[in-house]
Amino acid sequence: MYNYSANTQYIGKQFLYLTTCHSTNDLAKTLNSSGLCKSGMVIFAENQTKGRGQQGTSWVSEPGQNLTFSIVLRLSQLPLASQFLFNKALSIHLLGFFRTYFSNPPDTFHIKWPNDVYLNGKKIAGLLLENSLSRGYISSSVVGIGLNVNQQTFEFPTASSLSIAFHRTIDRYELLNSLLQYLDENLSLNFESLNTAEIQTIHKVYDATLWGLHQQRWYQAAADPFIATLKGVDEQGLLILETNEGIERFEIKSVQFLNHPVD
Ligand code: BTN
C-alpha cells in the first residue's frame, strides 16, 4: 500500500489511493465537476477495470505492476488556442523527469507525437488530457498518466516497460513520489502569463525531443504507406512531414508511424 510522502506544495497534496476503480480519469472528472477536490489532487489506482487511452482506445495495465493515476489541474483562463501548448508542456516535463530520474544519455527517452514517452523506440508512458471548457477558455484539465513500470509482457510489440529496459525491478512508489515532486517544481500553471520567449522554448524543446525527428521513416495515412522525414509539430499540434510532394501537415490519428525502417 502506498503512503503519500512526496514533499510537494501543490501536486498530490490531496491524494486518493484506490486498489481498484474503473478509470482514474473518469473519477477525477466527477470529483472535479462536483467541486469535491482541490486543484492538484491525485487519484491513483492499482487496477483500472476500464482504463482509457487516447482517441477512444482502452489502456490495459497489469494490476500492481505499473502506475496509473490522474491529476486534476484548474487553470486560470487558458485560451483554447493554447491547448496543444499545454500538451507540449506536460509532455516535456514528463520526459524531463525520466531523463533526470534515470540520468541516462538524453537520446534514450523521446516524445512520440502527440504525447507518448518512448524509451529506446518503445512506448513506456502515455498521457490522456481531458480539458473542461468555460466561456471559450480551458478552465481545468484532468491529466491521466499511465506508466509501464514493472510489467514484463505486452500485447503490442511497440510497448515496453522501464523494468524491461533497465533490467531491474523499479520501486513504483519511489518513482511516483519523485514524479509528483518534479511536476510540482517544474510545471507552471500560469500559462496565460507565459511570455513569447517561454512559449518558444516549449515549442523548441518539444520538437528537439521528438522521436524520429529528421529521420526518414515509413508512415501510413489514408492510402498506401509512404516514406517521409519528420520536420516537427506545429503550434496547433499538426505533424509536419516532408514527403515527395513537399511539406504536408497531418492531424492526430490521420497518420500512423510504421515500425519497419527505411532500407
Ligand atoms: C494513451 O497513450 O493512449 C494514453 C493513456 C493514458 C492512461 C492513463 S492511466 C490513468 C488514467 N486513467 C485512464 O483511464 N487513463 C489514464
PDB file of N, CA, C and O in Angstrom, residues 103-164:
ATOM      1  N   SER A 103      18.942   9.445 -15.186  1.00  0.00           N
ATOM      2  CA  SER A 103      20.195  10.073 -15.621  1.00  0.00           C
ATOM      3  C   SER A 103      20.904   9.274 -16.723  1.00  0.00           C
ATOM      4  O   SER A 103      22.046   8.855 -16.597  1.00  0.00           O
ATOM      5  N   ASN A 104      20.154   9.067 -17.785  1.00  0.00           N
ATOM      6  CA  ASN A 104      20.665   8.331 -18.935  1.00  0.00           C
ATOM      7  C   ASN A 104      21.068   9.285 -20.039  1.00  0.00           C
ATOM      8  O   ASN A 104      20.669  10.441 -20.033  1.00  0.00           O
ATOM      9  N   PRO A 105      21.816   8.815 -21.013  1.00  0.00           N
ATOM     10  CA  PRO A 105      22.101   9.704 -22.142  1.00  0.00           C
ATOM     11  C   PRO A 105      20.783  10.236 -22.703  1.00  0.00           C
ATOM     12  O   PRO A 105      19.819   9.467 -22.797  1.00  0.00           O
ATOM     13  N   PRO A 106      20.713  11.519 -23.043  1.00  0.00           N
ATOM     14  CA  PRO A 106      19.424  12.137 -23.366  1.00  0.00           C
ATOM     15  C   PRO A 106      18.693  11.520 -24.546  1.00  0.00           C
ATOM     16  O   PRO A 106      17.504  11.704 -24.686  1.00  0.00           O
ATOM     17  N   ASP A 107      19.399  10.764 -25.393  1.00  0.00           N
ATOM     18  CA  ASP A 107      18.639  10.301 -26.551  1.00  0.00           C
ATOM     19  C   ASP A 107      17.992   8.927 -26.365  1.00  0.00           C
ATOM     20  O   ASP A 107      17.534   8.318 -27.302  1.00  0.00           O
ATOM     21  N   THR A 108      17.910   8.429 -25.139  1.00  0.00           N
ATOM     22  CA  THR A 108      17.185   7.164 -24.957  1.00  0.00           C
ATOM     23  C   THR A 108      15.685   7.400 -24.800  1.00  0.00           C
ATOM     24  O   THR A 108      14.881   6.617 -25.246  1.00  0.00           O
ATOM     25  N   PHE A 109      15.308   8.506 -24.113  1.00  0.00           N
ATOM     26  CA  PHE A 109      13.889   8.830 -23.934  1.00  0.00           C
ATOM     27  C   PHE A 109      13.486   9.875 -24.974  1.00  0.00           C
ATOM     28  O   PHE A 109      14.213  10.854 -25.195  1.00  0.00           O
ATOM     29  N   HIS A 110      12.323   9.682 -25.588  1.00  0.00           N
ATOM     30  CA  HIS A 110      11.811  10.641 -26.562  1.00  0.00           C
ATOM     31  C   HIS A 110      10.317  10.847 -26.377  1.00  0.00           C
ATOM     32  O   HIS A 110       9.645  10.010 -25.765  1.00  0.00           O
ATOM     33  N   ILE A 111       9.817  11.921 -26.970  1.00  0.00           N
ATOM     34  CA  ILE A 111       8.364  12.099 -27.056  1.00  0.00           C
ATOM     35  C   ILE A 111       7.929  11.613 -28.415  1.00  0.00           C
ATOM     36  O   ILE A 111       8.466  12.035 -29.436  1.00  0.00           O
ATOM     37  N   LYS A 112       6.961  10.728 -28.402  1.00  0.00           N
ATOM     38  CA  LYS A 112       6.390  10.306 -29.683  1.00  0.00           C
ATOM     39  C   LYS A 112       5.082  11.088 -29.824  1.00  0.00           C
ATOM     40  O   LYS A 112       4.221  11.017 -28.961  1.00  0.00           O
ATOM     41  N   TRP A 113       4.994  11.859 -30.903  1.00  0.00           N
ATOM     42  CA  TRP A 113       3.820  12.701 -31.132  1.00  0.00           C
ATOM     43  C   TRP A 113       2.523  11.917 -30.995  1.00  0.00           C
ATOM     44  O   TRP A 113       2.470  10.810 -31.504  1.00  0.00           O
ATOM     45  N   PRO A 114       1.500  12.415 -30.337  1.00  0.00           N
ATOM     46  CA  PRO A 114       1.462  13.737 -29.703  1.00  0.00           C
ATOM     47  C   PRO A 114       2.025  13.770 -28.285  1.00  0.00           C
ATOM     48  O   PRO A 114       2.609  14.757 -27.905  1.00  0.00           O
ATOM     49  N   ASN A 115       1.867  12.689 -27.493  1.00  0.00           N
ATOM     50  CA  ASN A 115       2.354  12.807 -26.116  1.00  0.00           C
ATOM     51  C   ASN A 115       2.698  11.471 -25.453  1.00  0.00           C
ATOM     52  O   ASN A 115       2.508  11.312 -24.260  1.00  0.00           O
ATOM     53  N   ASP A 116       3.214  10.545 -26.227  1.00  0.00           N
ATOM     54  CA  ASP A 116       3.695   9.295 -25.610  1.00  0.00           C
ATOM     55  C   ASP A 116       5.156   9.487 -25.219  1.00  0.00           C
ATOM     56  O   ASP A 116       5.866  10.277 -25.850  1.00  0.00           O
ATOM     57  N   VAL A 117       5.592   8.746 -24.214  1.00  0.00           N
ATOM     58  CA  VAL A 117       7.032   8.730 -23.935  1.00  0.00           C
ATOM     59  C   VAL A 117       7.582   7.400 -24.437  1.00  0.00           C
ATOM     60  O   VAL A 117       7.048   6.336 -24.106  1.00  0.00           O
ATOM     61  N   TYR A 118       8.601   7.487 -25.254  1.00  0.00           N
ATOM     62  CA  TYR A 118       9.266   6.314 -25.799  1.00  0.00           C
ATOM     63  C   TYR A 118      10.621   6.139 -25.129  1.00  0.00           C
ATOM     64  O   TYR A 118      11.321   7.123 -24.860  1.00  0.00           O
ATOM     65  N   LEU A 119      10.952   4.887 -24.866  1.00  0.00           N
ATOM     66  CA  LEU A 119      12.282   4.565 -24.351  1.00  0.00           C
ATOM     67  C   LEU A 119      12.887   3.543 -25.306  1.00  0.00           C
ATOM     68  O   LEU A 119      12.294   2.477 -25.530  1.00  0.00           O
ATOM     69  N   ASN A 120      14.030   3.872 -25.865  1.00  0.00           N
ATOM     70  CA  ASN A 120      14.668   3.020 -26.879  1.00  0.00           C
ATOM     71  C   ASN A 120      13.673   2.575 -27.957  1.00  0.00           C
ATOM     72  O   ASN A 120      13.622   1.398 -28.332  1.00  0.00           O
ATOM     73  N   GLY A 121      12.832   3.522 -28.397  1.00  0.00           N
ATOM     74  CA  GLY A 121      11.916   3.228 -29.504  1.00  0.00           C
ATOM     75  C   GLY A 121      10.653   2.481 -29.131  1.00  0.00           C
ATOM     76  O   GLY A 121       9.909   2.046 -30.009  1.00  0.00           O
ATOM     77  N   LYS A 122      10.365   2.312 -27.819  1.00  0.00           N
ATOM     78  CA  LYS A 122       9.123   1.634 -27.415  1.00  0.00           C
ATOM     79  C   LYS A 122       8.367   2.497 -26.409  1.00  0.00           C
ATOM     80  O   LYS A 122       8.975   3.198 -25.598  1.00  0.00           O
ATOM     81  N   LYS A 123       7.032   2.356 -26.439  1.00  0.00           N
ATOM     82  CA  LYS A 123       6.210   3.207 -25.575  1.00  0.00           C
ATOM     83  C   LYS A 123       6.252   2.720 -24.134  1.00  0.00           C
ATOM     84  O   LYS A 123       5.913   1.573 -23.856  1.00  0.00           O
ATOM     85  N   ILE A 124       6.636   3.623 -23.227  1.00  0.00           N
ATOM     86  CA  ILE A 124       6.614   3.256 -21.806  1.00  0.00           C
ATOM     87  C   ILE A 124       5.646   4.145 -21.013  1.00  0.00           C
ATOM     88  O   ILE A 124       5.403   3.898 -19.843  1.00  0.00           O
ATOM     89  N   ALA A 125       5.093   5.190 -21.651  1.00  0.00           N
ATOM     90  CA  ALA A 125       4.145   6.037 -20.927  1.00  0.00           C
ATOM     91  C   ALA A 125       3.206   6.754 -21.893  1.00  0.00           C
ATOM     92  O   ALA A 125       3.583   7.057 -23.025  1.00  0.00           O
ATOM     93  N   GLY A 126       1.994   6.973 -21.437  1.00  0.00           N
ATOM     94  CA  GLY A 126       1.017   7.708 -22.246  1.00  0.00           C
ATOM     95  C   GLY A 126       0.270   8.716 -21.393  1.00  0.00           C
ATOM     96  O   GLY A 126       0.121   8.535 -20.176  1.00  0.00           O
ATOM     97  N   LEU A 127      -0.156   9.780 -22.046  1.00  0.00           N
ATOM     98  CA  LEU A 127      -0.904  10.851 -21.366  1.00  0.00           C
ATOM     99  C   LEU A 127      -2.298  10.963 -21.973  1.00  0.00           C
ATOM    100  O   LEU A 127      -2.443  10.924 -23.195  1.00  0.00           O
ATOM    101  N   LEU A 128      -3.285  11.115 -21.127  1.00  0.00           N
ATOM    102  CA  LEU A 128      -4.649  11.380 -21.619  1.00  0.00           C
ATOM    103  C   LEU A 128      -5.131  12.668 -20.968  1.00  0.00           C
ATOM    104  O   LEU A 128      -5.425  12.699 -19.772  1.00  0.00           O
ATOM    105  N   LEU A 129      -5.150  13.749 -21.760  1.00  0.00           N
ATOM    106  CA  LEU A 129      -5.568  15.050 -21.229  1.00  0.00           C
ATOM    107  C   LEU A 129      -7.025  15.277 -21.581  1.00  0.00           C
ATOM    108  O   LEU A 129      -7.396  15.222 -22.751  1.00  0.00           O
ATOM    109  N   GLU A 130      -7.835  15.548 -20.574  1.00  0.00           N
ATOM    110  CA  GLU A 130      -9.251  15.822 -20.824  1.00  0.00           C
ATOM    111  C   GLU A 130      -9.585  17.188 -20.220  1.00  0.00           C
ATOM    112  O   GLU A 130      -9.572  17.366 -19.003  1.00  0.00           O
ATOM    113  N   ASN A 131      -9.826  18.134 -21.126  1.00  0.00           N
ATOM    114  CA  ASN A 131      -9.991  19.523 -20.708  1.00  0.00           C
ATOM    115  C   ASN A 131     -11.457  19.904 -20.550  1.00  0.00           C
ATOM    116  O   ASN A 131     -12.292  19.474 -21.327  1.00  0.00           O
ATOM    117  N   SER A 132     -11.736  20.742 -19.559  1.00  0.00           N
ATOM    118  CA  SER A 132     -13.088  21.300 -19.414  1.00  0.00           C
ATOM    119  C   SER A 132     -13.047  22.743 -19.873  1.00  0.00           C
ATOM    120  O   SER A 132     -12.132  23.490 -19.533  1.00  0.00           O
ATOM    121  N   LEU A 133     -14.059  23.103 -20.628  1.00  0.00           N
ATOM    122  CA  LEU A 133     -14.085  24.457 -21.183  1.00  0.00           C
ATOM    123  C   LEU A 133     -15.119  25.322 -20.480  1.00  0.00           C
ATOM    124  O   LEU A 133     -16.163  24.835 -20.047  1.00  0.00           O
ATOM    125  N   SER A 134     -14.808  26.591 -20.387  1.00  0.00           N
ATOM    126  CA  SER A 134     -15.775  27.534 -19.851  1.00  0.00           C
ATOM    127  C   SER A 134     -15.551  28.873 -20.539  1.00  0.00           C
ATOM    128  O   SER A 134     -14.442  29.408 -20.514  1.00  0.00           O
ATOM    129  N   ARG A 135     -16.579  29.389 -21.158  1.00  0.00           N
ATOM    130  CA  ARG A 135     -16.545  30.674 -21.887  1.00  0.00           C
ATOM    131  C   ARG A 135     -15.329  30.805 -22.807  1.00  0.00           C
ATOM    132  O   ARG A 135     -14.610  31.796 -22.769  1.00  0.00           O
ATOM    133  N   GLY A 136     -15.088  29.769 -23.598  1.00  0.00           N
ATOM    134  CA  GLY A 136     -14.012  29.848 -24.581  1.00  0.00           C
ATOM    135  C   GLY A 136     -12.622  29.622 -24.026  1.00  0.00           C
ATOM    136  O   GLY A 136     -11.638  29.754 -24.744  1.00  0.00           O
ATOM    137  N   TYR A 137     -12.531  29.290 -22.753  1.00  0.00           N
ATOM    138  CA  TYR A 137     -11.233  29.019 -22.148  1.00  0.00           C
ATOM    139  C   TYR A 137     -11.211  27.599 -21.600  1.00  0.00           C
ATOM    140  O   TYR A 137     -12.258  27.022 -21.336  1.00  0.00           O
ATOM    141  N   ILE A 138      -9.988  27.093 -21.417  1.00  0.00           N
ATOM    142  CA  ILE A 138      -9.856  25.820 -20.709  1.00  0.00           C
ATOM    143  C   ILE A 138      -9.788  26.172 -19.229  1.00  0.00           C
ATOM    144  O   ILE A 138      -8.872  26.877 -18.793  1.00  0.00           O
ATOM    145  N   SER A 139     -10.778  25.719 -18.481  1.00  0.00           N
ATOM    146  CA  SER A 139     -10.810  26.108 -17.070  1.00  0.00           C
ATOM    147  C   SER A 139     -10.133  25.058 -16.201  1.00  0.00           C
ATOM    148  O   SER A 139      -9.620  25.364 -15.126  1.00  0.00           O
ATOM    149  N   SER A 140     -10.163  23.795 -16.654  1.00  0.00           N
ATOM    150  CA  SER A 140      -9.454  22.767 -15.891  1.00  0.00           C
ATOM    151  C   SER A 140      -9.115  21.603 -16.803  1.00  0.00           C
ATOM    152  O   SER A 140      -9.670  21.471 -17.893  1.00  0.00           O
ATOM    153  N   SER A 141      -8.203  20.786 -16.320  1.00  0.00           N
ATOM    154  CA  SER A 141      -7.799  19.638 -17.120  1.00  0.00           C
ATOM    155  C   SER A 141      -7.566  18.455 -16.193  1.00  0.00           C
ATOM    156  O   SER A 141      -7.037  18.612 -15.098  1.00  0.00           O
ATOM    157  N   VAL A 142      -8.008  17.291 -16.649  1.00  0.00           N
ATOM    158  CA  VAL A 142      -7.656  16.064 -15.934  1.00  0.00           C
ATOM    159  C   VAL A 142      -6.531  15.424 -16.739  1.00  0.00           C
ATOM    160  O   VAL A 142      -6.677  15.138 -17.919  1.00  0.00           O
ATOM    161  N   VAL A 143      -5.386  15.277 -16.084  1.00  0.00           N
ATOM    162  CA  VAL A 143      -4.197  14.742 -16.748  1.00  0.00           C
ATOM    163  C   VAL A 143      -4.019  13.290 -16.309  1.00  0.00           C
ATOM    164  O   VAL A 143      -3.649  13.015 -15.169  1.00  0.00           O
ATOM    165  N   GLY A 144      -4.358  12.381 -17.204  1.00  0.00           N
ATOM    166  CA  GLY A 144      -4.227  10.955 -16.881  1.00  0.00           C
ATOM    167  C   GLY A 144      -2.861  10.464 -17.329  1.00  0.00           C
ATOM    168  O   GLY A 144      -2.427  10.737 -18.453  1.00  0.00           O
ATOM    169  N   ILE A 145      -2.176   9.776 -16.437  1.00  0.00           N
ATOM    170  CA  ILE A 145      -0.828   9.293 -16.758  1.00  0.00           C
ATOM    171  C   ILE A 145      -0.775   7.775 -16.544  1.00  0.00           C
ATOM    172  O   ILE A 145      -1.140   7.273 -15.476  1.00  0.00           O
ATOM    173  N   GLY A 146      -0.346   7.086 -17.572  1.00  0.00           N
ATOM    174  CA  GLY A 146      -0.135   5.645 -17.448  1.00  0.00           C
ATOM    175  C   GLY A 146       1.339   5.353 -17.696  1.00  0.00           C
ATOM    176  O   GLY A 146       1.852   5.664 -18.774  1.00  0.00           O
ATOM    177  N   LEU A 147       2.036   4.807 -16.697  1.00  0.00           N
ATOM    178  CA  LEU A 147       3.464   4.485 -16.850  1.00  0.00           C
ATOM    179  C   LEU A 147       3.645   2.974 -16.742  1.00  0.00           C
ATOM    180  O   LEU A 147       3.171   2.357 -15.786  1.00  0.00           O
ATOM    181  N   ASN A 148       4.332   2.402 -17.718  1.00  0.00           N
ATOM    182  CA  ASN A 148       4.643   0.973 -17.651  1.00  0.00           C
ATOM    183  C   ASN A 148       5.927   0.816 -16.857  1.00  0.00           C
ATOM    184  O   ASN A 148       6.995   1.209 -17.329  1.00  0.00           O
ATOM    185  N   VAL A 149       5.797   0.271 -15.664  1.00  0.00           N
ATOM    186  CA  VAL A 149       6.961   0.234 -14.767  1.00  0.00           C
ATOM    187  C   VAL A 149       7.576  -1.166 -14.684  1.00  0.00           C
ATOM    188  O   VAL A 149       8.684  -1.401 -15.145  1.00  0.00           O
ATOM    189  N   ASN A 150       6.817  -2.114 -14.107  1.00  0.00           N
ATOM    190  CA  ASN A 150       7.419  -3.442 -13.884  1.00  0.00           C
ATOM    191  C   ASN A 150       6.783  -4.547 -14.714  1.00  0.00           C
ATOM    192  O   ASN A 150       7.168  -5.704 -14.581  1.00  0.00           O
ATOM    193  N   GLN A 151       5.811  -4.208 -15.524  1.00  0.00           N
ATOM    194  CA  GLN A 151       5.158  -5.236 -16.354  1.00  0.00           C
ATOM    195  C   GLN A 151       6.190  -5.852 -17.318  1.00  0.00           C
ATOM    196  O   GLN A 151       7.025  -5.132 -17.877  1.00  0.00           O
ATOM    197  N   GLN A 152       6.102  -7.173 -17.494  1.00  0.00           N
ATOM    198  CA  GLN A 152       7.142  -7.857 -18.301  1.00  0.00           C
ATOM    199  C   GLN A 152       6.678  -8.243 -19.701  1.00  0.00           C
ATOM    200  O   GLN A 152       7.516  -8.467 -20.578  1.00  0.00           O
ATOM    201  N   THR A 153       5.375  -8.372 -19.902  1.00  0.00           N
ATOM    202  CA  THR A 153       4.926  -8.760 -21.247  1.00  0.00           C
ATOM    203  C   THR A 153       3.810  -7.821 -21.706  1.00  0.00           C
ATOM    204  O   THR A 153       3.006  -7.353 -20.900  1.00  0.00           O
ATOM    205  N   PHE A 154       3.757  -7.574 -23.003  1.00  0.00           N
ATOM    206  CA  PHE A 154       2.793  -6.639 -23.566  1.00  0.00           C
ATOM    207  C   PHE A 154       2.143  -7.238 -24.810  1.00  0.00           C
ATOM    208  O   PHE A 154       2.783  -8.007 -25.535  1.00  0.00           O
ATOM    209  N   GLU A 155       0.878  -6.824 -25.008  1.00  0.00           N
ATOM    210  CA  GLU A 155       0.149  -7.307 -26.177  1.00  0.00           C
ATOM    211  C   GLU A 155       0.776  -6.763 -27.466  1.00  0.00           C
ATOM    212  O   GLU A 155       0.858  -7.450 -28.472  1.00  0.00           O
ATOM    213  N   PHE A 156       1.205  -5.505 -27.415  1.00  0.00           N
ATOM    214  CA  PHE A 156       1.717  -4.858 -28.633  1.00  0.00           C
ATOM    215  C   PHE A 156       3.251  -4.830 -28.634  1.00  0.00           C
ATOM    216  O   PHE A 156       3.858  -4.487 -27.613  1.00  0.00           O
ATOM    217  N   PRO A 157       3.873  -5.135 -29.765  1.00  0.00           N
ATOM    218  CA  PRO A 157       5.343  -5.144 -29.806  1.00  0.00           C
ATOM    219  C   PRO A 157       5.962  -3.761 -29.632  1.00  0.00           C
ATOM    220  O   PRO A 157       7.155  -3.646 -29.337  1.00  0.00           O
ATOM    221  N   THR A 158       5.151  -2.702 -29.794  1.00  0.00           N
ATOM    222  CA  THR A 158       5.699  -1.346 -29.651  1.00  0.00           C
ATOM    223  C   THR A 158       5.672  -0.857 -28.195  1.00  0.00           C
ATOM    224  O   THR A 158       6.091   0.258 -27.922  1.00  0.00           O
ATOM    225  N   ALA A 159       5.140  -1.686 -27.270  1.00  0.00           N
ATOM    226  CA  ALA A 159       5.070  -1.265 -25.862  1.00  0.00           C
ATOM    227  C   ALA A 159       6.152  -1.966 -25.048  1.00  0.00           C
ATOM    228  O   ALA A 159       6.562  -3.081 -25.362  1.00  0.00           O
ATOM    229  N   SER A 160       6.618  -1.279 -24.008  1.00  0.00           N
ATOM    230  CA  SER A 160       7.608  -1.886 -23.125  1.00  0.00           C
ATOM    231  C   SER A 160       7.483  -1.245 -21.741  1.00  0.00           C
ATOM    232  O   SER A 160       6.565  -0.447 -21.497  1.00  0.00           O
ATOM    233  N   SER A 161       8.399  -1.598 -20.854  1.00  0.00           N
ATOM    234  CA  SER A 161       8.361  -1.002 -19.513  1.00  0.00           C
ATOM    235  C   SER A 161       9.765  -0.573 -19.098  1.00  0.00           C
ATOM    236  O   SER A 161      10.766  -0.997 -19.691  1.00  0.00           O
ATOM    237  N   LEU A 162       9.812   0.247 -18.056  1.00  0.00           N
ATOM    238  CA  LEU A 162      11.101   0.705 -17.523  1.00  0.00           C
ATOM    239  C   LEU A 162      11.919  -0.493 -17.051  1.00  0.00           C
ATOM    240  O   LEU A 162      13.119  -0.573 -17.274  1.00  0.00           O
ATOM    241  N   SER A 163      11.236  -1.439 -16.418  1.00  0.00           N
ATOM    242  CA  SER A 163      11.936  -2.604 -15.884  1.00  0.00           C
ATOM    243  C   SER A 163      12.585  -3.429 -16.998  1.00  0.00           C
ATOM    244  O   SER A 163      13.723  -3.879 -16.850  1.00  0.00           O
ATOM    245  N   ILE A 164      11.887  -3.614 -18.106  1.00  0.00           N
ATOM    246  CA  ILE A 164      12.472  -4.370 -19.219  1.00  0.00           C
ATOM    247  C   ILE A 164      13.717  -3.632 -19.726  1.00  0.00           C
ATOM    248  O   ILE A 164      14.769  -4.219 -19.939  1.00  0.00           O
TER     249      ILE A 164
END
